[in-house]
Coordinates of C-alpha atoms in Angstrom, one line a residue:
Chain A
M204 CA 0.0 0.0 -0.1
F205 CA 2.8 2.6 1.1
R206 CA 4.7 1.5 -2.1
S207 CA 1.8 2.1 -4.5
F208 CA 1.1 5.3 -2.6
L209 CA 4.9 6.4 -3.2
G210 CA 4.7 5.3 -6.6
A211 CA 1.6 7.7 -7.3
A212 CA 3.4 10.5 -5.7
M213 CA 6.6 9.9 -8.0
A214 CA 4.4 10.0 -11.0
L215 CA 2.8 13.1 -9.9
V216 CA 6.1 14.8 -9.3
I217 CA 7.5 13.6 -12.7
T218 CA 4.4 14.8 -14.5
Y219 CA 4.8 18.5 -12.6
N220 CA 8.2 18.6 -13.9
Q221 CA 7.2 18.0 -17.2
A222 CA 4.5 20.8 -17.1
L223 CA 7.2 23.1 -15.8
A224 CA 9.5 22.3 -18.7
Q225 CA 7.5 24.6 -21.1
D226 CA 6.2 27.6 -19.4
V227 CA 4.7 29.1 -22.4
G228 CA 2.4 26.9 -24.1
L229 CA 0.4 27.1 -27.2
T230 CA -2.8 26.3 -25.4
E231 CA -3.5 24.8 -22.1
D232 CA -2.9 21.2 -23.4
L233 CA -0.4 21.9 -26.2
S234 CA 3.2 23.0 -25.9
S235 CA 4.4 22.7 -29.3
V236 CA 3.6 21.1 -32.5
S237 CA 5.8 19.2 -34.8
V238 CA 4.7 18.8 -38.6
E239 CA 6.7 17.1 -41.5
V240 CA 6.5 19.5 -44.4
A241 CA 8.0 18.4 -47.6
G242 CA 10.2 15.7 -46.1
K243 CA 11.4 18.3 -43.1
L244 CA 10.2 18.3 -39.7
V245 CA 8.9 21.9 -38.5
T246 CA 8.7 22.6 -35.0
I247 CA 6.2 25.5 -33.8
E248 CA 6.4 26.5 -30.2
R249 CA 6.5 29.7 -28.2
N250 CA 9.5 31.7 -27.0
Q251 CA 10.0 30.5 -23.4
D252 CA 11.5 33.6 -22.3
T253 CA 8.8 35.3 -20.6
S254 CA 10.6 38.8 -20.5
A255 CA 11.0 38.8 -24.4
Q256 CA 9.7 41.8 -26.3
L257 CA 9.1 42.5 -29.7
S258 CA 12.2 44.3 -31.7
G259 CA 13.0 45.7 -35.2
D260 CA 10.2 46.0 -37.8
F261 CA 7.3 45.0 -35.9
I262 CA 7.2 47.4 -32.9
K263 CA 5.8 50.5 -34.7
T264 CA 2.2 51.7 -34.2
S265 CA 2.0 54.1 -37.1
R266 CA 2.7 53.6 -40.6
P267 CA 1.3 55.9 -43.3
C268 CA -1.9 55.0 -44.6
P269 CA -2.3 54.6 -47.5
P270 CA -0.9 52.1 -48.2
F271 CA -0.7 50.5 -44.6
C272 CA -4.2 50.7 -43.7
I273 CA -6.2 48.8 -41.3
A274 CA -7.5 45.4 -42.8
P275 CA -11.1 44.4 -42.3
I276 CA -11.8 41.0 -40.6
S277 CA -13.0 39.5 -43.9
A278 CA -10.9 39.7 -46.9
A279 CA -13.4 38.7 -49.2
P280 CA -16.9 37.0 -49.4
G281 CA -16.8 33.4 -48.4
V282 CA -13.1 33.6 -47.4
E283 CA -12.5 32.3 -44.2
T284 CA -10.6 34.5 -41.7
V285 CA -8.4 32.5 -39.2
G286 CA -6.1 33.0 -36.2
E287 CA -2.9 31.3 -35.2
L288 CA -4.2 27.9 -34.0
E289 CA -5.9 27.5 -37.4
V290 CA -2.7 28.2 -39.1
I291 CA -1.1 25.5 -36.9
A292 CA -3.9 23.0 -37.7
F293 CA -3.8 23.9 -41.4
L294 CA 0.0 23.0 -41.3
E295 CA -0.9 19.7 -39.6
S296 CA -3.6 18.6 -42.1
A297 CA -3.6 20.2 -45.4
V298 CA -0.1 21.3 -45.6
A299 CA 1.3 18.0 -44.2
S300 CA -0.7 16.0 -46.7
G301 CA 0.3 18.2 -49.6
T302 CA -3.5 19.2 -50.2
G303 CA -2.9 22.9 -49.0
L304 CA -0.3 25.6 -49.1
L305 CA 0.5 28.4 -46.7
I306 CA 1.4 31.2 -48.5
D307 CA 3.5 34.0 -47.4
S308 CA 2.4 36.6 -49.9
R309 CA 5.1 39.4 -49.2
L310 CA 7.7 40.2 -51.3
P311 CA 10.8 37.7 -51.3
E312 CA 13.1 40.0 -49.3
W313 CA 10.5 40.0 -46.4
F314 CA 10.2 36.3 -46.7
Q315 CA 13.9 35.8 -46.5
K316 CA 14.0 37.9 -43.2
G317 CA 11.8 35.4 -41.4
T318 CA 8.5 33.5 -42.0
I319 CA 6.1 31.1 -40.3
P320 CA 7.5 27.6 -40.7
G321 CA 6.2 25.7 -43.6
A322 CA 5.0 28.5 -45.6
V323 CA 6.2 29.1 -49.4
N324 CA 6.6 32.6 -51.0
V325 CA 4.3 33.5 -53.8
P326 CA 4.5 37.4 -53.7
F327 CA 1.0 39.2 -54.2
S328 CA 2.4 40.9 -57.3
T329 CA 2.8 37.4 -59.3
L330 CA -0.8 36.9 -58.8
D331 CA -1.8 40.0 -60.5
A332 CA -3.1 39.7 -64.0
A333 CA -0.5 42.0 -65.1
N334 CA 2.0 39.4 -64.6
P335 CA 2.2 37.5 -68.1
Y336 CA 3.6 34.4 -66.5
R337 CA 0.9 34.2 -63.9
D338 CA -0.8 30.9 -65.6
Q339 CA 2.1 29.0 -64.8
I340 CA 1.7 29.7 -60.8
L341 CA -2.1 29.0 -61.5
V342 CA -1.2 25.4 -62.9
A343 CA 1.5 24.9 -60.2
L344 CA -1.4 25.6 -57.6
G345 CA -3.6 22.9 -59.2
G346 CA -5.7 24.9 -61.7
R347 CA -6.3 23.6 -65.2
N348 CA -7.1 25.9 -68.0
G349 CA -9.1 24.1 -70.4
S350 CA -11.0 26.0 -73.2
G351 CA -10.1 29.4 -71.9
A352 CA -11.9 29.0 -68.4
W353 CA -9.9 28.0 -65.1
D354 CA -11.2 24.9 -63.6
F355 CA -9.8 24.9 -60.0
S356 CA -11.8 22.1 -58.6
A357 CA -8.8 20.2 -58.1
A358 CA -6.6 22.9 -56.7
R359 CA -5.0 23.2 -53.5
E360 CA -6.4 24.9 -50.4
L361 CA -4.3 28.1 -49.8
M362 CA -3.9 30.1 -46.4
L363 CA -2.3 33.6 -47.0
F364 CA -0.9 35.9 -44.8
C365 CA 1.5 38.9 -45.0
N366 CA 2.8 41.5 -42.2
G367 CA -0.3 41.7 -40.3
P368 CA -3.5 43.8 -39.7
W369 CA -1.7 46.9 -41.5
C370 CA -1.0 45.0 -44.8
E371 CA -2.9 44.8 -47.7
Q372 CA -0.9 42.2 -49.7
S373 CA -2.6 39.2 -49.0
R374 CA -5.9 40.7 -49.7
H375 CA -4.9 41.6 -53.0
A376 CA -3.5 38.2 -53.6
I377 CA -6.9 36.8 -52.6
D378 CA -8.9 39.3 -54.7
D379 CA -6.9 38.3 -57.7
L380 CA -7.3 34.7 -57.2
V381 CA -11.3 35.0 -56.6
E382 CA -11.3 37.1 -59.8
V383 CA -9.6 34.4 -62.0
G384 CA -12.2 32.0 -60.4
Y385 CA -10.4 30.4 -57.5
P386 CA -13.1 29.0 -55.1
A387 CA -13.5 31.3 -52.0
D388 CA -13.9 28.2 -50.0
K389 CA -10.4 27.0 -50.9
L390 CA -9.3 30.3 -49.5
H391 CA -8.1 31.3 -46.0
Y392 CA -6.9 34.7 -44.7
Y393 CA -4.7 34.8 -41.6
R394 CA -5.2 38.3 -40.8
G395 CA -2.8 38.4 -37.7
G396 CA 0.1 37.8 -40.1
M397 CA 3.7 37.9 -38.9
Q398 CA 2.8 41.0 -36.5
L399 CA 0.7 38.8 -34.5
W400 CA 2.8 35.7 -35.0
L401 CA 5.7 37.5 -33.9
L402 CA 3.8 39.2 -30.9
L403 CA 3.1 35.7 -29.7
G404 CA 6.6 34.5 -29.7
L405 CA 5.8 31.8 -32.1
T406 CA 8.5 30.1 -34.2
V407 CA 9.9 31.9 -37.1
E408 CA 12.0 30.5 -39.9
T409 CA 14.6 32.1 -41.8
P410 CA 14.4 30.5 -45.3
N411 CA 18.2 30.7 -46.3
A412 CA 19.6 30.7 -43.0
Chain B
M23 CA 23.4 1.3 -57.7
Y24 CA 25.1 0.9 -61.2
R25 CA 21.6 1.7 -62.8
I26 CA 21.4 5.0 -60.8
V27 CA 25.0 6.2 -62.0
I28 CA 24.0 5.6 -65.7
L29 CA 20.8 7.6 -65.2
A30 CA 22.3 10.5 -63.2
A31 CA 25.0 10.5 -66.1
G32 CA 22.3 10.6 -68.9
F33 CA 20.3 12.8 -67.2
L34 CA 23.0 15.7 -66.5
V35 CA 24.4 15.0 -70.2
A36 CA 20.9 15.6 -71.6
L37 CA 20.2 18.8 -69.5
G38 CA 23.7 20.1 -70.2
G39 CA 23.0 19.6 -73.9
L40 CA 19.7 21.3 -73.7
L41 CA 21.2 24.1 -71.6
F42 CA 23.8 24.7 -74.4
L43 CA 21.2 24.6 -77.2
Q44 CA 19.2 27.0 -75.5
G45 CA 21.8 29.3 -75.2
G46 CA 21.5 30.4 -78.6
E47 CA 17.7 31.5 -78.3
R48 CA 18.0 33.5 -75.2
D49 CA 17.2 37.1 -75.4
P50 CA 20.3 39.3 -74.7
R51 CA 18.1 40.9 -71.7
D52 CA 17.8 37.4 -70.2
L53 CA 21.6 37.3 -69.8
A54 CA 21.9 40.8 -68.7
A55 CA 19.6 39.7 -65.7
D56 CA 21.4 36.6 -65.3
P57 CA 22.2 35.4 -61.7
G58 CA 24.8 37.6 -59.9
L59 CA 23.2 40.8 -61.4
D60 CA 20.5 42.8 -59.5
A61 CA 17.2 41.9 -61.6
V62 CA 15.9 45.1 -60.5
A63 CA 18.5 47.3 -61.4
V64 CA 18.7 45.9 -64.9
T65 CA 14.7 46.3 -65.6
G66 CA 13.9 49.1 -63.0
V67 CA 10.5 47.9 -62.3
E68 CA 8.6 50.4 -60.0
T69 CA 5.1 48.6 -59.7
M70 CA 6.5 45.7 -57.8
S71 CA 8.0 47.5 -55.0
A72 CA 11.4 46.4 -56.4
P73 CA 11.3 42.4 -56.1
R74 CA 14.7 41.1 -55.8
V75 CA 15.3 37.4 -56.9
T76 CA 18.0 35.3 -55.6
P77 CA 20.6 34.2 -58.2
Q78 CA 19.6 30.6 -57.3
A79 CA 16.0 30.8 -57.9
A80 CA 16.9 32.8 -61.3
G81 CA 19.1 29.5 -62.2
S82 CA 16.4 27.3 -61.5
D83 CA 14.2 28.8 -63.9
L84 CA 16.5 27.8 -66.7
D85 CA 16.9 24.2 -65.4
M86 CA 13.2 23.8 -65.2
S87 CA 12.8 24.9 -68.7
A88 CA 15.6 22.9 -69.9
L89 CA 14.1 20.0 -68.1
S90 CA 10.6 20.4 -69.4
A91 CA 12.1 20.7 -72.9
A92 CA 13.9 17.5 -72.1
V93 CA 10.9 15.7 -71.3
S94 CA 9.0 17.2 -74.2
A95 CA 11.5 16.4 -76.5
S96 CA 12.1 12.9 -75.3
V97 CA 8.5 12.0 -76.6
A98 CA 7.2 14.4 -79.2
P99 CA 8.3 18.2 -79.8
V100 CA 5.7 20.4 -78.0
P101 CA 6.5 24.1 -78.3
T102 CA 7.3 25.8 -75.0
P103 CA 5.2 29.0 -75.0
T104 CA 7.6 32.0 -74.7
P105 CA 5.9 35.4 -74.2
T106 CA 7.7 38.4 -75.5
P107 CA 10.1 39.6 -73.1
T108 CA 9.5 43.2 -72.1
P109 CA 11.7 44.4 -69.2
E110 CA 8.7 44.2 -66.9
A111 CA 8.2 40.7 -68.0
D112 CA 11.8 39.5 -67.4
A113 CA 11.5 40.7 -63.8
M114 CA 8.2 39.1 -63.6
R115 CA 9.7 35.9 -65.1
Q116 CA 12.3 35.7 -62.7
V117 CA 9.9 36.1 -59.4
T118 CA 7.6 33.8 -60.8
A119 CA 10.4 31.3 -61.5
A120 CA 11.3 31.8 -58.0
V121 CA 7.8 31.1 -57.0
L122 CA 7.5 28.1 -59.2
A123 CA 10.6 26.8 -57.8
S124 CA 9.4 26.9 -54.2
L125 CA 6.1 25.4 -55.4
G126 CA 7.9 22.5 -57.2
G127 CA 9.2 21.2 -53.8
A128 CA 5.3 21.3 -52.6
G129 CA 5.8 23.7 -49.9
A130 CA 9.5 23.3 -49.4
P131 CA 11.7 25.8 -47.9
A132 CA 13.8 22.8 -47.0
S133 CA 14.3 21.9 -50.5
S134 CA 15.3 25.6 -51.7
R135 CA 17.6 25.7 -48.8
T136 CA 19.7 22.6 -49.8
G137 CA 20.0 23.7 -53.6
G138 CA 16.5 24.3 -54.8
D139 CA 16.0 23.1 -58.2
L140 CA 15.0 19.6 -59.3
E141 CA 18.3 19.1 -61.2
T142 CA 20.3 19.6 -58.0
L143 CA 18.0 17.5 -55.8
I144 CA 18.5 14.8 -58.1
A145 CA 22.1 14.9 -58.4
Q146 CA 22.3 15.1 -54.8
S147 CA 20.0 12.1 -54.0
M148 CA 21.9 10.3 -56.7
A149 CA 25.2 11.0 -54.9
R150 CA 23.8 10.0 -51.6
G151 CA 22.8 6.6 -53.0
Q152 CA 19.1 7.1 -53.2
S153 CA 17.0 4.6 -54.8
D154 CA 15.5 4.9 -58.3
A155 CA 12.2 5.1 -56.6
Y156 CA 13.1 8.2 -54.8
V157 CA 14.3 9.9 -57.8
E158 CA 11.2 8.8 -59.6
A159 CA 9.3 10.4 -56.8
L160 CA 11.0 13.5 -57.3
L161 CA 10.2 13.8 -61.0
S162 CA 6.6 12.6 -60.3
E163 CA 6.3 15.5 -57.9
A164 CA 7.6 18.1 -60.2
V165 CA 5.0 17.2 -62.6
T166 CA 2.0 17.0 -60.1
T167 CA 3.1 20.5 -58.5
G168 CA 3.1 22.0 -62.3
G169 CA 7.0 22.7 -62.3
L170 CA 7.5 20.2 -65.3
Q171 CA 5.3 19.8 -68.4
V172 CA 4.6 16.2 -69.4
P173 CA 3.2 15.1 -72.9
E174 CA 0.0 12.8 -72.6
A175 CA 1.7 9.9 -73.7
M176 CA 3.6 9.8 -70.6
M177 CA 0.5 9.5 -68.1
T178 CA -0.4 6.1 -66.6
P179 CA -4.0 4.8 -66.3
D180 CA -4.3 6.0 -62.9
G181 CA -3.0 9.8 -63.9
R182 CA 0.6 9.6 -62.7
L183 CA 3.8 10.2 -64.6
D184 CA 5.4 6.9 -66.0
T185 CA 8.6 7.9 -64.8
R186 CA 10.3 4.6 -65.6
T187 CA 9.8 5.3 -69.6
L188 CA 10.8 9.0 -68.8
L189 CA 14.2 8.0 -67.3
A190 CA 14.9 5.5 -69.9
S191 CA 14.0 8.0 -72.7
I192 CA 16.1 10.6 -71.2
V193 CA 19.2 8.2 -71.0
A194 CA 18.3 7.0 -74.8
R195 CA 18.5 10.6 -75.9
S196 CA 21.6 11.3 -74.2
T197 CA 23.9 8.3 -74.7
G198 CA 22.4 6.9 -77.8
T199 CA 23.1 3.6 -76.3
S200 CA 19.9 2.9 -74.9
D201 CA 19.3 -0.9 -75.6
A202 CA 20.2 -2.0 -72.3
E203 CA 17.7 0.2 -70.4
I204 CA 15.0 -0.9 -73.0
D205 CA 15.8 -4.1 -73.0
A206 CA 15.5 -4.1 -69.3
L207 CA 12.1 -3.0 -69.7
R208 CA 11.4 -5.5 -72.3
A209 CA 12.4 -8.2 -70.1
E210 CA 10.3 -6.8 -67.4
A211 CA 7.3 -6.9 -69.7
V212 CA 7.8 -10.4 -70.6
A213 CA 8.2 -11.7 -67.0
G214 CA 4.9 -9.9 -66.4
G215 CA 3.3 -12.2 -69.0
H216 CA 2.1 -9.4 -71.1
L217 CA 4.5 -9.4 -74.0
T218 CA 5.0 -12.7 -75.7
A219 CA 7.9 -11.9 -77.7
P220 CA 11.2 -12.4 -76.2
A221 CA 13.4 -9.4 -75.2
G222 CA 15.6 -7.9 -78.1
A223 CA 13.5 -9.8 -80.8
T224 CA 11.2 -7.9 -83.0
T225 CA 7.8 -8.6 -81.3
Q226 CA 5.3 -10.8 -83.1
A227 CA 2.5 -9.3 -80.7
R228 CA -0.2 -7.4 -82.6
S229 CA -2.2 -6.3 -79.4
Y230 CA -1.2 -5.5 -76.0
V231 CA -3.2 -5.3 -72.7
V232 CA -2.7 -2.2 -70.7
E233 CA -1.3 -3.0 -67.4
E234 CA -1.1 -0.5 -64.4
G235 CA 1.7 1.9 -64.6
D236 CA 1.8 1.7 -68.3
S237 CA 1.9 4.7 -70.7
L238 CA 1.5 5.1 -74.3
A239 CA 5.1 5.9 -74.5
Y240 CA 6.2 2.9 -72.5
I241 CA 4.2 0.5 -75.0
A242 CA 5.8 2.4 -78.0
L243 CA 9.2 2.0 -76.3
I244 CA 8.7 -1.8 -75.5
F245 CA 7.5 -2.6 -79.0
Y246 CA 9.5 0.2 -81.3
K247 CA 12.5 1.1 -79.0
D248 CA 11.2 4.8 -79.4
A249 CA 9.1 6.3 -77.1
G250 CA 8.2 9.2 -79.5
Q251 CA 6.2 6.4 -81.6
Y252 CA 3.5 6.4 -79.4
D253 CA 1.7 8.2 -81.9
R254 CA 1.3 5.2 -84.4
I255 CA -0.3 3.3 -81.5
F256 CA -2.6 6.2 -80.6
E257 CA -3.7 6.8 -84.2
A258 CA -4.6 2.8 -84.6
N259 CA -6.7 3.1 -81.6
R260 CA -8.5 6.4 -82.0
D261 CA -11.8 4.4 -81.7
R262 CA -11.1 3.4 -78.1
L263 CA -8.7 6.3 -77.0
E264 CA -9.9 9.8 -76.5
S265 CA -6.4 11.0 -75.9
P266 CA -3.1 9.3 -75.3
A267 CA -3.8 10.1 -71.5
M268 CA -6.8 8.2 -71.5
I269 CA -5.5 4.5 -71.4
R270 CA -7.3 2.2 -68.9
V271 CA -6.1 -0.8 -67.2
G272 CA -7.0 -4.1 -69.1
Q273 CA -7.7 -2.3 -72.2
R274 CA -6.6 -4.0 -75.3
L275 CA -4.7 -2.1 -77.8
R276 CA -4.1 -2.8 -81.3
I277 CA -0.1 -2.3 -82.2
P278 CA 0.5 -1.6 -85.8
G279 CA 3.4 -3.4 -87.4

């Protein structure tokens, strides 16, 4: 009897220590998430330093508007707006299985400075109708151009983000995709973008580091 | 392993040759915007907030078009669309190429970090002794993600790329001594019991039953030793084939002599 009590007490101590190992979790029950994206393991967790603060490009409160205006919650009719947990869930399901892409719609120099792990860079300007090579990208996303009309029934689910609520680039990209016929229910908008991702101390990947 | 080395060599020779041939057709502006130079400085595009393309990404554009050309040429000449280059379009082409390169890896910052383009990946995996299956998976992925355009005759009944025929044809084109590779495929077909003639001999079979994983190009390869002759089989079976990509498992095809 005494031994089993001791055993239970030990087990409790061990669990408690494990809980202590991660002070800053994603949610109450989830400390980190690891996903395999294109053969590479990506781990998303939060900065464990509880005294950490934002620095660099993301501490400003006031940027000139236009162009850095406040984005509405909804990017376009039928396009779902999501938060961080949905981004992580999307990586775990759609991106890991290859049926979806997490798209960083900023320009390459921003992408290179740091992005959400598992994201690919499709700058918003490449989805503009003015890009003469846009069709190749639409094909790469899974679109088919039969007799002049695009068919996106087999196309991948996309989740787009840019620098955050003060950034209009992902909305431009979403507008252009909807205009060419990409189904709104295959599009998702992470409005928080890099600004909120960083604010929450979530893992950032530097693509060419 | 030996086979992998042959494939690697053949593939790289074919690519090299195509790159060399393509050199003549390139617009001088392309050269001006070559890796190492700042694409923006050359073209001066304002509307795009000055996109900058990494040299690596620009290089892989070239490789991809060479690769696409290699694939097309190995079966039938398929013209590659080349929009008229303007300075804006040139800059856009490079950014687009970078996008396509990253999409080609199916959401893989990982692969762009380790060298990026398909050619490098294949060369690297071969150097590391990866299996044929791995290399085939790479090719397959490049096609399904749209980085590579493949003629319909290379599609299998389940809609996948017939990589064994593709690799065999690339080797055939580059070395000119393809018999070993093709004979191996024929031997496989005989062992599988769906080709009656002995490997290497002119086949007496006048019809062929489609198996899983076959493509018209494959059938042309084992009957005519030339994947490019798939058209003869397609023409002879027009009544039952909507397109060269639409063959079905179990379907009996006429093989013209």
